[in-house]
Every structure is written in structure tokens, then in C-alpha cells.
Tab-separated table of C-alpha atoms in Angstrom:
chain	number	residue	atom	x	y	z
A	1	MET	CA	-0.716	-8.914	-11.075
A	2	ALA	CA	2.175	-6.457	-10.807
A	3	GLU	CA	4.466	-8.796	-12.730
A	4	ALA	CA	1.808	-8.984	-15.452
A	5	ALA	CA	1.764	-5.173	-15.547
A	6	ARG	CA	5.555	-5.169	-15.875
A	7	ALA	CA	5.325	-7.624	-18.780
A	8	ASP	CA	2.717	-5.375	-20.441
A	9	LEU	CA	4.971	-2.307	-20.456
A	10	PRO	CA	6.055	-1.115	-23.903
A	11	GLU	CA	9.135	-3.007	-25.124
A	12	ALA	CA	11.377	0.051	-24.809
A	13	PHE	CA	10.765	0.180	-21.031
A	14	ARG	CA	10.958	-3.536	-20.174
A	15	PRO	CA	14.745	-3.929	-19.740
A	16	ALA	CA	14.993	-1.049	-17.253
A	17	ALA	CA	11.776	-2.132	-15.526
A	18	GLY	CA	13.153	-5.646	-15.154
A	19	ALA	CA	15.990	-4.359	-12.988
A	20	VAL	CA	13.601	-2.929	-10.379
A	21	VAL	CA	12.820	-5.155	-7.394
A	22	LEU	CA	9.128	-5.597	-6.638
A	23	ARG	CA	8.119	-5.936	-2.976
A	24	VAL	CA	4.601	-6.537	-1.752
A	25	GLU	CA	3.777	-5.955	1.908
A	26	ASP	CA	0.499	-5.636	3.767
A	27	PHE	CA	1.306	-2.061	4.846
A	28	ALA	CA	4.176	0.400	4.628
A	29	PRO	CA	6.529	0.148	7.631
A	30	ASP	CA	5.680	2.546	10.464
A	31	ALA	CA	9.068	4.270	10.166
A	32	LEU	CA	8.398	5.027	6.498
A	33	LEU	CA	4.920	6.371	7.228
A	34	ASP	CA	6.372	8.562	9.983
A	35	GLU	CA	9.121	9.827	7.663
A	36	MET	CA	6.518	10.750	5.049
A	37	GLY	CA	4.153	12.325	7.593
A	38	ILE	CA	1.378	9.843	6.820
A	39	GLU	CA	-0.816	8.943	9.778
A	40	ASP	CA	-3.219	6.518	8.101
A	41	PRO	CA	-1.419	3.495	6.589
A	42	PHE	CA	-4.324	3.042	4.163
A	43	GLU	CA	-3.307	6.268	2.403
A	44	LEU	CA	-0.171	4.762	0.816
A	45	THR	CA	-0.748	2.142	-1.891
A	46	GLY	CA	2.735	2.138	-3.409
A	47	LEU	CA	6.153	3.720	-3.282
A	48	TYR	CA	9.223	3.980	-5.480
A	49	GLU	CA	12.482	3.754	-3.551
A	50	GLY	CA	15.618	4.530	-5.503
A	51	VAL	CA	17.280	7.061	-7.731
A	52	PRO	CA	15.347	7.895	-10.919
A	53	MET	CA	17.171	6.953	-14.108
A	54	THR	CA	17.343	10.630	-15.080
A	55	GLU	CA	19.384	11.356	-11.935
A	56	LYS	CA	21.592	8.258	-11.637
A	57	SER	CA	25.350	8.532	-11.659
A	58	VAL	CA	28.216	6.110	-11.170
A	59	SER	CA	28.631	7.401	-7.608
A	60	ASP	CA	25.128	6.300	-6.531
A	61	PRO	CA	24.772	3.336	-4.188
A	62	SER	CA	24.711	0.093	-6.127
A	63	GLY	CA	21.600	-1.413	-4.483
A	64	PRO	CA	18.631	-2.085	-6.712
A	65	ASP	CA	15.711	0.304	-6.969
A	66	VAL	CA	12.527	-1.027	-5.380
A	67	ILE	CA	8.834	-0.613	-6.022
A	68	TRP	CA	6.744	-1.298	-2.961
A	69	LEU	CA	3.090	-2.230	-3.310
A	70	PHE	CA	1.002	-2.200	-0.153
A	71	ARG	CA	-1.622	-4.914	-0.377
A	72	ARG	CA	-4.164	-3.836	2.240
A	73	PRO	CA	-4.455	-0.192	1.077
A	74	ILE	CA	-4.795	-1.395	-2.537
A	75	LEU	CA	-7.523	-3.868	-1.534
A	76	ASP	CA	-9.263	-1.180	0.524
A	77	GLU	CA	-9.261	1.241	-2.421
A	78	TRP	CA	-10.496	-1.502	-4.752
A	79	ALA	CA	-13.377	-2.383	-2.413
A	80	ALA	CA	-14.280	1.277	-1.881
A	81	ARG	CA	-14.291	2.023	-5.612
A	82	GLY	CA	-16.349	-0.933	-6.701
A	83	ASP	CA	-15.937	0.118	-10.337
A	84	VAL	CA	-12.517	-1.221	-11.321
A	85	ASN	CA	-10.950	-4.660	-11.627
A	86	LEU	CA	-8.327	-5.450	-9.020
A	87	ASP	CA	-5.715	-6.262	-11.662
A	88	ALA	CA	-6.297	-2.858	-13.293
A	89	LEU	CA	-5.826	-1.077	-9.962
A	90	VAL	CA	-2.635	-3.019	-9.168
A	91	ALA	CA	-1.323	-2.240	-12.663
A	92	HIS	CA	-2.142	1.445	-12.199
A	93	VAL	CA	-0.254	1.668	-8.884
A	94	PHE	CA	2.684	-0.301	-10.288
A	95	VAL	CA	2.954	1.809	-13.455
A	96	HIS	CA	2.697	5.026	-11.419
A	97	GLU	CA	5.630	3.948	-9.250
A	98	MET	CA	7.598	2.671	-12.269
A	99	ALA	CA	7.154	6.077	-13.877
A	100	HIS	CA	9.075	7.582	-10.943
A	101	HIS	CA	11.902	5.154	-11.767
A	102	PHE	CA	11.995	6.611	-15.261
A	103	GLY	CA	12.228	10.114	-13.786
A	104	TRP	CA	8.682	11.353	-14.285
A	105	SER	CA	7.234	13.684	-11.650
A	106	ASP	CA	3.740	13.215	-10.209
A	107	GLY	CA	2.652	16.086	-12.469
A	108	ASP	CA	4.083	14.356	-15.548
A	109	ILE	CA	2.335	11.133	-14.629
A	110	ALA	CA	-0.990	12.882	-13.996
A	111	SER	CA	-0.849	14.599	-17.381
A	112	ILE	CA	-0.390	11.255	-19.131
A	113	ASP	CA	-2.299	8.808	-16.927
A	114	ARG	CA	-5.881	10.023	-16.673
A	115	TRP	CA	-6.813	6.632	-15.202
A	116	TRP	CA	-8.980	7.978	-12.386
A	117	GLU	CA	-11.380	9.792	-14.756
């Protein structure tokens, strides 16, 4: 579903999006949750790990940027909502994290993506 969302991005974004590694895990690792101060692992559905394109320089580490999707929290949110298709929810989480790759803040994303309304 996330790969389908990547393929559905506007053409101008696809090359850069294609360079981002997609990882799907049941939950975020405990160390990551601790680092972020999150006690309930169901609170984190996705995460962008990397340096946004707007901040990259030649001196940055050469490892690929990663988008993490956390399967169980996404499924829990989907079941709790009951009003959205699972593929739409996965696409929403993926696109939100991809937007961080492009250098958009949470505020920027919220002003554009009114998905939750």
C-alpha cells in the first residue's frame, strides 16, 4: 500500500521519493520511543529518519533516508476510525512522512493535508 502511495505521488516528486527506503515494522523500537518520550507504542504510526532535502549538504552521512511505517498502530487507528479505507490511511501516513523528506514542517503539512477533516 505504501509503495502504491509512492507511485501515486506527482511526477516531480517521484525521483526523490524513490531514493527513500521504506521499512515496515510492527512497532517502533523501544529505544526510539524512549528517545521521543512516547510511552504508548500505538501513538506512533510513522517516522521519517534522515536529513530533509532542504537541509542536505555534501558533508551529511551517505546512508539513505528512511520512512518507517508501524503496522500495528496504523491498524489500530484504522479499526478505531471505522470510516476510512486502510489503503487511504497507509497512504496518508506515508505521504506525511515523505513530506518531511522534502523539508516540510508539521505545520506546513497540516495546512496542505486536511485529510483528517
